[in-house]
CSV table of C-alpha atoms in Angstrom, one decimal:
chain,number,residue,atom,x,y,z
A,1,UNK,CA,117.7,68.0,101.6
A,2,UNK,CA,120.3,69.1,104.1
A,3,UNK,CA,120.5,67.2,107.3
A,4,UNK,CA,122.7,68.0,110.3
A,5,UNK,CA,124.0,64.9,112.0
A,6,UNK,CA,125.3,65.0,115.5
A,7,UNK,CA,128.9,64.7,114.1
A,8,UNK,CA,128.4,67.7,111.7
A,9,UNK,CA,126.8,69.7,114.5
A,10,UNK,CA,129.8,68.9,116.7
A,11,UNK,CA,132.2,70.0,114.0
A,12,UNK,CA,130.3,73.2,113.5
A,13,UNK,CA,130.4,73.9,117.3
A,14,UNK,CA,134.1,73.3,117.3
A,15,UNK,CA,134.6,75.6,114.4
A,16,UNK,CA,132.6,78.4,116.0
A,17,UNK,CA,134.3,77.9,119.3
A,18,UNK,CA,137.7,78.2,117.6
A,19,UNK,CA,136.6,81.3,115.8
A,20,UNK,CA,135.4,82.8,119.1
A,21,UNK,CA,138.7,82.0,120.8
A,22,UNK,CA,140.5,83.7,118.0
A,23,UNK,CA,138.5,86.8,118.2
A,24,UNK,CA,139.0,86.9,121.9
A,25,UNK,CA,142.8,86.4,121.5
A,26,UNK,CA,143.1,89.2,118.9
A,27,UNK,CA,141.0,91.5,121.1
A,28,UNK,CA,143.3,90.6,124.1
A,29,UNK,CA,146.3,91.7,122.2
A,30,UNK,CA,144.9,95.2,121.6
A,31,UNK,CA,146.6,97.9,123.6
A,32,UNK,CA,143.5,99.8,124.7
A,33,UNK,CA,141.1,97.2,125.9
A,34,UNK,CA,138.7,98.8,128.4
A,35,UNK,CA,135.5,96.8,128.8
A,36,UNK,CA,132.2,98.6,128.9
A,37,UNK,CA,129.3,96.9,130.7
A,38,UNK,CA,125.6,97.7,130.5
A,39,UNK,CA,124.1,99.1,133.6
A,40,UNK,CA,121.6,96.2,133.6
A,41,UNK,CA,124.3,93.6,133.7
A,42,UNK,CA,124.0,93.3,137.5
A,43,UNK,CA,120.4,92.1,137.0
A,44,UNK,CA,121.5,89.1,134.8
A,45,UNK,CA,121.9,85.7,136.4
A,46,UNK,CA,122.8,83.4,133.4
A,47,UNK,CA,125.0,85.5,131.2
A,48,UNK,CA,127.8,88.1,131.4
A,49,UNK,CA,128.5,90.6,128.7
A,50,UNK,CA,130.9,93.5,127.7
A,51,UNK,CA,131.9,95.6,124.9
A,52,UNK,CA,135.6,95.4,124.1
A,53,UNK,CA,138.2,95.9,121.5
A,54,UNK,CA,140.4,98.8,120.3
A,55,UNK,CA,137.4,100.6,119.0
A,56,UNK,CA,135.1,99.3,121.7
A,57,UNK,CA,132.8,97.8,119.0
A,58,UNK,CA,132.9,94.0,119.7
A,59,UNK,CA,130.3,92.7,122.1
A,60,UNK,CA,131.2,89.6,124.0
A,61,UNK,CA,128.3,87.6,125.6
A,62,UNK,CA,129.4,84.7,127.9
A,63,UNK,CA,127.0,82.0,128.8
A,64,UNK,CA,127.5,81.6,132.6
A,65,UNK,CA,126.0,78.5,134.0
A,66,UNK,CA,129.2,76.5,134.6
A,67,UNK,CA,127.8,74.0,137.1
A,68,UNK,CA,125.2,73.0,134.4
A,69,UNK,CA,127.8,73.3,131.5
A,70,UNK,CA,125.9,76.2,130.3
A,71,UNK,CA,122.8,74.3,129.6
A,72,UNK,CA,120.2,76.4,127.8
A,73,UNK,CA,117.5,77.1,130.3
A,74,UNK,CA,114.5,79.5,129.7
A,75,UNK,CA,116.1,82.2,131.9
A,76,UNK,CA,119.4,82.0,130.0
A,77,UNK,CA,117.7,82.1,126.6
A,78,UNK,CA,115.6,85.2,127.7
A,79,UNK,CA,118.7,87.0,129.0
A,80,UNK,CA,120.5,86.2,125.8
A,81,UNK,CA,117.6,87.5,123.6
A,82,UNK,CA,117.3,90.7,125.7
A,83,UNK,CA,121.1,91.3,125.5
A,84,UNK,CA,121.1,90.7,121.8
A,85,UNK,CA,118.3,93.2,121.4
A,86,UNK,CA,120.3,95.9,123.3
A,87,UNK,CA,123.5,95.3,121.3
A,88,UNK,CA,121.5,95.3,118.0
A,89,UNK,CA,120.2,98.8,118.9
A,90,UNK,CA,123.8,99.9,119.9
A,91,UNK,CA,125.2,101.6,116.9
A,92,UNK,CA,128.7,101.4,118.4
A,93,UNK,CA,128.7,97.6,118.4
A,94,UNK,CA,129.8,96.1,115.0
A,95,UNK,CA,130.0,92.4,115.9
A,96,UNK,CA,129.0,90.0,118.7
A,97,UNK,CA,130.9,87.0,120.1
A,98,UNK,CA,128.9,84.3,122.0
A,99,UNK,CA,131.1,82.1,124.2
A,100,UNK,CA,130.7,79.7,127.1
A,101,UNK,CA,132.2,80.0,130.5
A,102,UNK,CA,134.8,77.5,131.9
A,103,UNK,CA,134.5,73.9,130.5
A,104,UNK,CA,131.8,74.1,127.8
A,105,UNK,CA,130.2,76.4,125.3
A,106,UNK,CA,126.7,75.0,126.0
A,107,UNK,CA,125.6,71.5,126.8
A,108,UNK,CA,122.4,72.0,124.9
A,109,UNK,CA,118.9,72.3,126.1
A,110,UNK,CA,118.3,72.1,129.9
A,111,UNK,CA,116.7,68.6,130.1
A,112,UNK,CA,115.8,69.1,133.8
A,113,UNK,CA,113.7,72.1,132.7
A,114,UNK,CA,112.0,70.1,130.0
A,115,UNK,CA,111.4,67.0,132.0
A,116,UNK,CA,107.9,67.7,133.3
A,117,UNK,CA,106.7,68.5,129.8
A,118,UNK,CA,105.6,66.3,126.9
A,119,UNK,CA,107.5,66.2,123.6
A,120,UNK,CA,104.7,68.4,122.0
A,121,UNK,CA,104.9,70.9,124.9
A,122,UNK,CA,108.6,71.2,124.5
A,123,UNK,CA,108.5,71.6,120.7
A,124,UNK,CA,105.5,73.9,120.7
A,125,UNK,CA,106.4,76.0,123.7
A,126,UNK,CA,108.4,79.3,123.5
A,127,UNK,CA,111.7,77.7,124.4
A,128,UNK,CA,113.1,77.7,120.9
A,129,UNK,CA,111.7,81.2,120.2
A,130,UNK,CA,114.4,82.9,122.1
A,131,UNK,CA,117.1,80.8,120.4
A,132,UNK,CA,115.9,81.8,117.0
A,133,UNK,CA,116.7,85.3,118.1
A,134,UNK,CA,120.4,84.6,117.5
A,135,UNK,CA,119.6,83.7,113.9
A,136,UNK,CA,117.6,86.9,113.4
A,137,UNK,CA,120.3,89.2,114.7
A,138,UNK,CA,121.2,91.8,112.0
A,139,UNK,CA,124.8,92.0,113.3
A,140,UNK,CA,127.5,89.4,112.6
A,141,UNK,CA,127.7,86.8,115.4
A,142,UNK,CA,130.5,84.4,116.1
């Protein structure tokens, strides 16, 4: 049976963050980087997103709750899920990069949001449903 310890999870997070930074560095060196934003981006509170790259085929989603170290609240998870849905339908997008703003990728679940609930309510609620959306995406995600 495979178990993820907190050390293994931290190492995986560092690896993914390094890969995301590499993709962003490569994209930044491309001569014709013109970002394309969805018209609905103005309605988003917790994430920013754009399509970039020489072929304009790399979607970059940035978790944008810097004061909370990008803690994963219900609103952020819902916006992330909706944005992934849109990019998955976009035939021009070949890959997706998810990154964090400022100091952190993501601090984890928003404990303040979970505080009034029991353990069972947290586990059985829909909170994790939106996060599994990342795993179900049919396009490569870094």
